[in-house]
Short mmCIF file of C-alpha atoms and ligand atoms in Angstrom, two decimals:
data_model
loop_
_atom_site.label_atom_id
_atom_site.label_comp_id
_atom_site.label_asym_id
_atom_site.label_seq_id
_atom_site.Cartn_x
_atom_site.Cartn_y
_atom_site.Cartn_z
CA MET Z 1 25.07 -135.74 -27.29
CA HIS Z 2 23.50 -134.93 -23.93
CA LEU Z 3 19.98 -136.17 -24.41
CA GLU Z 4 19.71 -137.45 -20.86
CA ARG Z 5 20.65 -133.97 -19.54
CA ARG Z 6 17.71 -131.71 -18.73
CA VAL Z 7 18.39 -128.00 -18.56
CA LEU Z 8 16.20 -125.27 -17.14
CA ILE Z 9 16.66 -121.78 -18.61
CA THR Z 10 14.88 -119.04 -16.67
CA GLY Z 11 14.27 -116.00 -18.89
CA GLY Z 12 14.45 -118.46 -21.83
CA ALA Z 13 12.17 -116.33 -24.01
CA GLY Z 14 14.45 -113.32 -23.75
CA PHE Z 15 17.34 -112.26 -25.94
CA LEU Z 16 20.15 -114.30 -24.41
CA GLY Z 17 17.87 -117.13 -23.18
CA SER Z 18 16.55 -117.87 -26.66
CA HIS Z 19 20.04 -118.08 -28.18
CA LEU Z 20 21.18 -120.28 -25.26
CA ALA Z 21 18.15 -122.54 -25.82
CA GLU Z 22 19.06 -122.96 -29.51
CA ARG Z 23 22.67 -123.75 -28.63
CA LEU Z 24 21.75 -126.33 -25.97
CA LEU Z 25 19.16 -128.02 -28.20
CA SER Z 26 21.71 -128.32 -30.97
CA ASP Z 27 24.12 -129.84 -28.41
CA GLY Z 28 21.48 -132.47 -27.62
CA TYR Z 29 20.11 -131.23 -24.28
CA GLN Z 30 16.43 -131.26 -23.26
CA VAL Z 31 15.55 -127.64 -22.62
CA LEU Z 32 12.82 -126.34 -20.27
CA CYS Z 33 12.29 -122.64 -20.85
CA VAL Z 34 10.62 -120.72 -18.01
CA ASP Z 35 9.54 -117.11 -18.55
CA ASN Z 36 6.86 -114.66 -17.37
CA PHE Z 37 7.18 -112.70 -20.66
CA TYR Z 38 7.90 -109.47 -18.89
CA THR Z 39 10.47 -108.47 -21.50
CA GLY Z 40 10.70 -111.70 -23.43
CA ALA Z 41 8.55 -112.65 -26.35
CA ARG Z 42 6.99 -115.79 -27.75
CA ARG Z 43 8.34 -114.68 -31.10
CA ASN Z 44 11.91 -115.28 -29.84
CA ILE Z 45 11.25 -119.00 -29.26
CA GLU Z 46 8.46 -119.68 -31.73
CA HIS Z 47 10.82 -121.63 -33.98
CA LEU Z 48 11.72 -123.93 -31.04
CA LEU Z 49 8.18 -124.75 -29.90
CA SER Z 50 7.84 -127.77 -32.23
CA HIS Z 51 11.30 -129.13 -31.24
CA PRO Z 52 10.76 -132.48 -29.51
CA HIS Z 53 13.26 -131.63 -26.73
CA PHE Z 54 11.95 -128.10 -25.99
CA GLU Z 55 9.32 -127.23 -23.43
CA LEU Z 56 7.92 -123.81 -22.43
CA LEU Z 57 6.46 -122.90 -19.03
CA ARG Z 58 5.00 -119.53 -18.18
CA HIS Z 59 6.14 -118.85 -14.62
CA ASP Z 60 7.42 -115.97 -12.53
CA ILE Z 61 10.62 -116.97 -10.71
CA THR Z 62 9.78 -114.81 -7.74
CA HIS Z 63 7.57 -117.79 -6.83
CA PRO Z 64 8.99 -121.22 -6.05
CA LEU Z 65 9.25 -123.72 -8.89
CA PHE Z 66 9.28 -127.50 -8.67
CA VAL Z 67 10.65 -129.26 -11.74
CA GLU Z 68 13.23 -132.01 -12.31
CA VAL Z 69 16.37 -130.84 -14.16
CA ASP Z 70 20.16 -131.43 -14.02
CA GLU Z 71 21.34 -127.88 -14.75
CA ILE Z 72 19.80 -124.47 -14.22
CA TYR Z 73 20.76 -121.32 -16.16
CA ASN Z 74 19.22 -118.40 -14.22
CA LEU Z 75 18.82 -115.64 -16.78
CA ALA Z 76 15.42 -114.21 -15.79
CA CYS Z 77 15.63 -110.44 -15.16
CA PRO Z 78 14.90 -107.42 -17.33
CA ALA Z 79 18.32 -106.36 -18.52
CA SER Z 80 17.99 -102.91 -20.01
CA PRO Z 81 17.61 -99.77 -17.87
CA ILE Z 82 14.27 -98.81 -19.51
CA HIS Z 83 12.78 -102.19 -18.62
CA TYR Z 84 14.30 -102.71 -15.19
CA GLN Z 85 13.45 -99.15 -14.06
CA ARG Z 86 9.79 -99.53 -15.09
CA ASP Z 87 9.06 -101.64 -11.98
CA PRO Z 88 12.15 -101.38 -9.80
CA VAL Z 89 10.66 -103.29 -6.88
CA GLN Z 90 9.87 -106.22 -9.20
CA THR Z 91 13.44 -106.01 -10.56
CA THR Z 92 14.94 -106.46 -7.11
CA LYS Z 93 12.44 -109.20 -6.34
CA THR Z 94 13.34 -111.05 -9.55
CA SER Z 95 17.05 -110.85 -8.79
CA VAL Z 96 16.85 -111.70 -5.11
CA LEU Z 97 13.78 -113.88 -4.66
CA GLY Z 98 14.44 -115.43 -8.07
CA ALA Z 99 17.95 -116.37 -7.01
CA ILE Z 100 16.70 -117.80 -3.70
CA ASN Z 101 14.10 -119.89 -5.55
CA MET Z 102 16.55 -121.15 -8.13
CA LEU Z 103 19.22 -121.91 -5.52
CA GLY Z 104 16.61 -123.74 -3.44
CA LEU Z 105 15.60 -125.79 -6.49
CA ALA Z 106 19.28 -126.53 -7.25
CA LYS Z 107 19.86 -127.56 -3.66
CA ARG Z 108 16.90 -129.97 -3.69
CA LEU Z 109 18.01 -131.48 -7.00
CA ARG Z 110 21.82 -131.20 -6.40
CA ALA Z 111 21.82 -129.50 -9.82
CA LYS Z 112 24.53 -127.18 -11.13
CA VAL Z 113 23.30 -123.60 -11.19
CA PHE Z 114 24.47 -120.72 -13.40
CA GLN Z 115 23.81 -117.07 -12.58
CA ALA Z 116 23.67 -114.38 -15.27
CA SER Z 117 25.31 -111.62 -13.31
CA THR Z 118 26.44 -108.40 -14.86
CA SER Z 119 29.21 -105.88 -15.30
CA GLU Z 120 26.79 -103.43 -13.69
CA ILE Z 121 27.86 -104.88 -10.34
CA TYR Z 122 31.09 -102.79 -10.89
CA GLY Z 123 28.94 -99.62 -11.00
CA ASP Z 124 30.82 -96.60 -12.22
CA PRO Z 125 34.24 -98.27 -11.99
CA THR Z 126 37.36 -96.52 -10.84
CA VAL Z 127 39.54 -99.35 -12.24
CA HIS Z 128 39.90 -100.04 -15.98
CA PRO Z 129 39.51 -102.63 -17.34
CA GLN Z 130 37.62 -104.38 -14.57
CA PRO Z 131 39.04 -107.63 -13.19
CA GLU Z 132 36.78 -109.91 -11.10
CA THR Z 133 38.72 -108.92 -8.01
CA TYR Z 134 37.43 -105.33 -8.26
CA TRP Z 135 34.61 -104.78 -5.73
CA GLY Z 136 32.85 -102.01 -7.66
CA ASN Z 137 31.65 -98.48 -7.07
CA VAL Z 138 27.85 -98.66 -6.82
CA ASN Z 139 25.24 -96.21 -5.70
CA THR Z 140 22.80 -97.97 -3.35
CA ILE Z 141 19.91 -95.50 -3.79
CA GLY Z 142 19.93 -94.36 -7.46
CA PRO Z 143 17.60 -95.37 -10.30
CA ARG Z 144 19.93 -98.16 -11.44
CA SER Z 145 20.35 -99.58 -7.90
CA CYS Z 146 17.42 -101.99 -8.15
CA TYR Z 147 19.34 -103.83 -10.87
CA ASP Z 148 22.93 -103.34 -9.69
CA GLU Z 149 22.27 -104.15 -6.03
CA GLY Z 150 19.77 -106.91 -6.90
CA LYS Z 151 22.45 -108.62 -8.99
CA ARG Z 152 25.06 -108.05 -6.27
CA CYS Z 153 22.84 -109.64 -3.67
CA ALA Z 154 22.17 -112.54 -6.04
CA GLU Z 155 25.94 -113.10 -6.27
CA THR Z 156 26.17 -113.09 -2.47
CA LEU Z 157 23.39 -115.70 -2.26
CA PHE Z 158 25.12 -117.91 -4.82
CA PHE Z 159 28.38 -117.85 -2.86
CA ASP Z 160 26.61 -118.45 0.43
CA TYR Z 161 24.85 -121.46 -0.98
CA TRP Z 162 28.19 -122.68 -2.30
CA ARG Z 163 29.91 -122.24 1.07
CA GLN Z 164 27.01 -123.36 3.22
CA HIS Z 165 25.31 -126.04 1.11
CA LYS Z 166 28.19 -127.07 -1.13
CA LEU Z 167 26.17 -126.25 -4.29
CA GLN Z 168 27.96 -126.24 -7.64
CA ILE Z 169 27.60 -122.65 -8.75
CA LYS Z 170 28.75 -120.87 -11.91
CA VAL Z 171 28.61 -117.06 -11.83
CA ALA Z 172 29.19 -115.13 -15.06
CA ARG Z 173 29.51 -111.33 -15.12
CA ILE Z 174 28.17 -110.39 -18.52
CA PHE Z 175 29.26 -107.25 -20.33
CA ASN Z 176 27.19 -105.50 -23.06
CA THR Z 177 26.02 -108.12 -25.52
CA TYR Z 178 24.15 -107.56 -28.74
CA GLY Z 179 22.69 -109.54 -31.61
CA PRO Z 180 19.41 -110.51 -33.21
CA ARG Z 181 16.38 -110.49 -30.82
CA THR Z 182 17.45 -107.57 -28.73
CA HIS Z 183 14.38 -105.41 -28.17
CA PRO Z 184 14.26 -102.43 -30.57
CA ASN Z 185 13.12 -100.06 -27.84
CA ASP Z 186 15.04 -101.04 -24.77
CA GLY Z 187 17.47 -98.16 -24.83
CA ARG Z 188 20.45 -100.48 -25.34
CA VAL Z 189 22.79 -98.65 -27.56
CA VAL Z 190 23.36 -101.08 -30.43
CA SER Z 191 19.67 -101.82 -31.03
CA SER Z 192 18.63 -98.19 -30.53
CA PHE Z 193 21.20 -96.94 -33.05
CA ILE Z 194 20.35 -99.57 -35.64
CA VAL Z 195 16.61 -98.79 -35.40
CA GLN Z 196 17.24 -95.02 -35.56
CA ALA Z 197 19.55 -95.53 -38.56
CA LEU Z 198 17.15 -97.80 -40.44
CA LEU Z 199 14.33 -95.24 -39.94
CA ASN Z 200 16.71 -92.46 -41.01
CA ARG Z 201 16.00 -90.70 -37.69
CA ASP Z 202 18.44 -88.68 -35.64
CA ILE Z 203 20.80 -90.89 -33.71
CA THR Z 204 20.84 -89.78 -30.10
CA VAL Z 205 24.21 -89.84 -28.45
CA PHE Z 206 24.38 -89.13 -24.71
CA GLY Z 207 26.92 -86.51 -23.75
CA ARG Z 208 29.71 -86.02 -26.27
CA GLY Z 209 29.76 -89.74 -27.07
CA GLU Z 210 33.24 -90.16 -25.72
CA GLN Z 211 32.16 -92.73 -23.11
CA THR Z 212 33.38 -96.17 -24.16
CA ARG Z 213 31.65 -99.51 -24.21
CA SER Z 214 32.64 -103.02 -25.21
CA PHE Z 215 30.23 -105.05 -27.33
CA CYS Z 216 30.09 -108.85 -27.35
CA TYR Z 217 28.27 -110.77 -30.04
CA VAL Z 218 25.63 -113.13 -28.62
CA ASP Z 219 27.09 -116.38 -30.08
CA ASP Z 220 30.43 -115.68 -28.39
CA LEU Z 221 28.72 -115.04 -25.07
CA VAL Z 222 26.57 -118.16 -25.21
CA ASP Z 223 29.71 -120.21 -25.93
CA GLY Z 224 31.22 -118.72 -22.74
CA PHE Z 225 28.06 -119.72 -20.80
CA VAL Z 226 28.31 -123.33 -21.92
CA ARG Z 227 32.03 -123.55 -21.25
CA LEU Z 228 31.51 -122.15 -17.74
CA MET Z 229 28.67 -124.58 -16.98
CA ASP Z 230 30.83 -127.45 -18.28
CA SER Z 231 33.89 -126.40 -16.31
CA SER Z 232 35.25 -128.44 -13.42
CA ALA Z 233 33.50 -128.30 -10.01
CA ASP Z 234 36.14 -126.03 -8.52
CA VAL Z 235 35.33 -123.25 -11.05
CA THR Z 236 32.66 -121.09 -9.46
CA GLY Z 237 33.38 -117.74 -11.04
CA PRO Z 238 32.70 -114.91 -10.91
CA ILE Z 239 34.04 -114.83 -14.43
CA ASN Z 240 33.83 -111.79 -16.71
CA LEU Z 241 32.40 -112.59 -20.14
CA GLY Z 242 32.51 -109.87 -22.75
CA ASN Z 243 34.47 -108.51 -25.62
CA PRO Z 244 37.39 -106.35 -24.52
CA GLY Z 245 37.45 -104.36 -27.81
CA GLU Z 246 36.64 -100.78 -26.71
CA PHE Z 247 34.69 -98.32 -28.86
CA THR Z 248 33.37 -94.89 -28.16
CA ILE Z 249 29.61 -94.46 -28.53
CA LEU Z 250 30.32 -92.00 -31.34
CA GLU Z 251 32.42 -94.57 -33.23
CA LEU Z 252 29.56 -97.06 -32.89
CA ALA Z 253 27.03 -94.54 -34.21
CA LYS Z 254 29.22 -93.81 -37.24
CA LEU Z 255 29.76 -97.52 -37.99
CA ILE Z 256 26.04 -98.21 -37.90
CA ILE Z 257 25.23 -95.23 -40.15
CA ASP Z 258 27.86 -96.53 -42.59
CA PHE Z 259 26.57 -100.20 -42.57
CA THR Z 260 22.91 -99.26 -42.96
CA GLY Z 261 23.59 -96.52 -45.59
CA SER Z 262 21.45 -94.29 -43.42
CA ARG Z 263 20.78 -90.56 -43.84
CA SER Z 264 20.54 -90.18 -40.04
CA LYS Z 265 22.31 -87.34 -38.26
CA ILE Z 266 23.99 -87.62 -34.89
CA VAL Z 267 22.42 -85.46 -32.17
CA HIS Z 268 23.61 -85.05 -28.57
CA GLN Z 269 21.52 -85.29 -25.36
CA PRO Z 270 22.50 -84.87 -21.68
CA LEU Z 271 24.15 -87.85 -19.95
CA PRO Z 272 21.75 -89.87 -17.76
CA GLN Z 273 22.42 -90.13 -13.99
CA ASP Z 274 24.99 -92.80 -13.02
CA ASP Z 275 25.92 -93.49 -16.64
CA PRO Z 276 29.32 -95.19 -16.53
CA LYS Z 277 32.10 -93.35 -18.43
CA GLN Z 278 34.01 -96.45 -19.41
CA ARG Z 279 33.19 -100.15 -19.40
CA ARG Z 280 35.57 -102.82 -20.58
CA PRO Z 281 36.03 -106.39 -19.32
CA ASP Z 282 39.29 -107.91 -18.25
CA ILE Z 283 38.72 -111.43 -19.59
CA SER Z 284 42.07 -113.02 -18.55
CA ARG Z 285 40.27 -115.30 -16.09
CA ALA Z 286 37.89 -116.59 -18.77
CA GLN Z 287 40.81 -117.11 -21.12
CA GLU Z 288 42.85 -119.04 -18.58
CA THR Z 289 40.05 -121.04 -16.93
CA LEU Z 290 37.71 -121.69 -19.84
CA GLY Z 291 40.01 -121.23 -22.86
CA TRP Z 292 37.40 -118.73 -23.96
CA ALA Z 293 37.75 -115.50 -25.92
CA PRO Z 294 35.24 -113.77 -28.24
CA LYS Z 295 35.77 -114.40 -31.94
CA VAL Z 296 33.23 -112.15 -33.66
CA PRO Z 297 34.52 -108.59 -34.29
CA LEU Z 298 32.08 -105.73 -33.91
CA ARG Z 299 31.85 -105.07 -37.64
CA GLU Z 300 30.93 -108.68 -38.37
CA GLY Z 301 28.46 -108.87 -35.49
CA LEU Z 302 26.71 -105.68 -36.65
CA LYS Z 303 26.35 -107.16 -40.14
CA LYS Z 304 24.64 -110.21 -38.59
CA THR Z 305 22.38 -108.04 -36.41
CA ILE Z 306 21.17 -105.35 -38.84
CA PRO Z 307 19.14 -107.82 -41.00
CA TYR Z 308 17.09 -108.87 -37.92
CA PHE Z 309 15.94 -105.30 -37.45
CA GLU Z 310 15.33 -104.91 -41.19
CA THR Z 311 12.99 -107.90 -41.00
CA LEU Z 312 11.16 -106.49 -37.96
CA LEU Z 313 10.85 -103.21 -39.80
CA SER Z 314 9.48 -104.85 -42.97
CA GLN Z 315 6.91 -106.65 -40.84
CA GLY Z 316 5.85 -103.36 -39.23
CA LEU Z 317 6.94 -104.73 -35.85
CA VAL Z 318 9.49 -102.09 -34.99
CA GLN Z 319 6.89 -99.35 -35.46
CA ARG Z 320 4.58 -101.25 -33.12
CA MET Z 321 7.31 -101.97 -30.54
CA ILE Z 322 8.61 -98.46 -30.28
CA ALA Z 323 6.33 -95.68 -29.21
CA VAL Z 324 6.49 -93.37 -32.23
N1 NAD S 1 22.16 -108.56 -22.72
C1 NAD S 1 23.19 -108.07 -21.99
O1 NAD S 1 24.02 -107.35 -22.52
C2 NAD S 1 23.33 -108.43 -20.55
C3 NAD S 1 24.38 -107.88 -19.82
C4 NAD S 1 24.58 -108.20 -18.50
C5 NAD S 1 23.73 -109.10 -17.92
N2 NAD S 1 22.71 -109.63 -18.60
C6 NAD S 1 21.79 -110.58 -17.91
O2 NAD S 1 21.45 -111.66 -18.68
C7 NAD S 1 20.13 -112.05 -18.45
C8 NAD S 1 19.35 -112.09 -19.74
O3 NAD S 1 19.36 -110.77 -20.34
P1 NAD S 1 18.72 -110.46 -21.73
O4 NAD S 1 19.58 -109.47 -22.40
O5 NAD S 1 18.38 -111.75 -22.47
O6 NAD S 1 17.38 -109.73 -21.27
P2 NAD S 1 15.87 -109.91 -21.74
O7 NAD S 1 15.08 -108.87 -21.09
O8 NAD S 1 15.77 -110.08 -23.18
O9 NAD S 1 15.54 -111.35 -21.08
C9 NAD S 1 15.17 -111.52 -19.74
C10 NAD S 1 14.05 -112.54 -19.71
O10 NAD S 1 13.69 -112.75 -18.37
C11 NAD S 1 12.23 -112.78 -18.28
N3 NAD S 1 11.88 -112.42 -16.92
C12 NAD S 1 12.02 -111.25 -16.30
N4 NAD S 1 11.55 -111.30 -15.02
C13 NAD S 1 11.12 -112.56 -14.86
C14 NAD S 1 10.55 -113.26 -13.77
N5 NAD S 1 10.35 -112.66 -12.59
N6 NAD S 1 10.22 -114.57 -13.95
C15 NAD S 1 10.44 -115.21 -15.13
N7 NAD S 1 10.95 -114.61 -16.22
C16 NAD S 1 11.34 -113.29 -16.05
C17 NAD S 1 11.82 -111.78 -19.32
O11 NAD S 1 10.46 -111.93 -19.70
C18 NAD S 1 12.80 -112.05 -20.42
O12 NAD S 1 12.34 -113.09 -21.30
C19 NAD S 1 19.56 -111.08 -17.41
O13 NAD S 1 19.62 -111.67 -16.13
C20 NAD S 1 20.48 -109.89 -17.53
O14 NAD S 1 20.58 -109.22 -16.30
C21 NAD S 1 22.48 -109.34 -19.92
#
């Protein structure tokens, strides 16, 4: 048990943050969840509000924060293109000013600080699969740049604080993750396909659907976060966390149609600008350093995720959350 350990999760009311909060509470931590509810929802953490070791604070991390904690997980940032492109200036501010504020807090408290970085820092990669040593192929001025470059700058800040101020940093590069509590209308492929399938609507596949993605189930990812945070002081990352199993978008669509028993048809739309053709993590570093590898296969993870969307649907929430 870690009852004396106080943990701050920024973005704690989001998809990953809420699962991390559950995991840390069950491990005996005291959890302070900070969120401005830009993409997060009270619904995601409602079941935790009465927990004696859980606290919620509405706050925007682009402003300084003064709290007392031992560890900081910096997850705050809209993660899906639809959300982070809605207010791109705010996205960059959240990544960059948010990182500065959290690093400043960690410096004052001498707390360990974790950064939720992303596979997007590799851009449209020319190397497959992507090891952490790959520097990426990123457009600085495109519609995705606010996110990609914001996250890249945040990594730079983390490593400068480590070199300059000897902070204990833990940088994870997260690859596509899915599970219950992803937003039904955020354009992320797993949730979008499940919702379209459950509504028996056409499933929209960009291009010919031959681009590949890897999909990590949320419990596996959260286990990687905790292992990284608990790793020895010399482990800073960046460390890729994701599931190396590679599926084409078309394969994913067919699996979801099969598991939901849907009558949906697959329709094709033009590829969006800067859409990566292939995305797959090289997780050897995580395996060697953290003894971590994902355990939940895609089929099993989808079967755990579909009921969440069925419940939202039965409560009329999907219809309200997607503009129909
Ligand atoms: N889910 C994935 O597949 C994935 C992949 C790569 C990286 N990530 C990173 O992991 C983190 C969490 O992603 P997620 O999937 O849970 O997304 P999410 O959108 O569900 O959660 C992000 C949370 O951050 C909050 N937030 C946004 N801006 C904020 C601000 N300025 N101040 C305070 N709170 C703010 C949102 O309200 C939300 O609750 C993000 O940093 C994201 O970039 C996620």
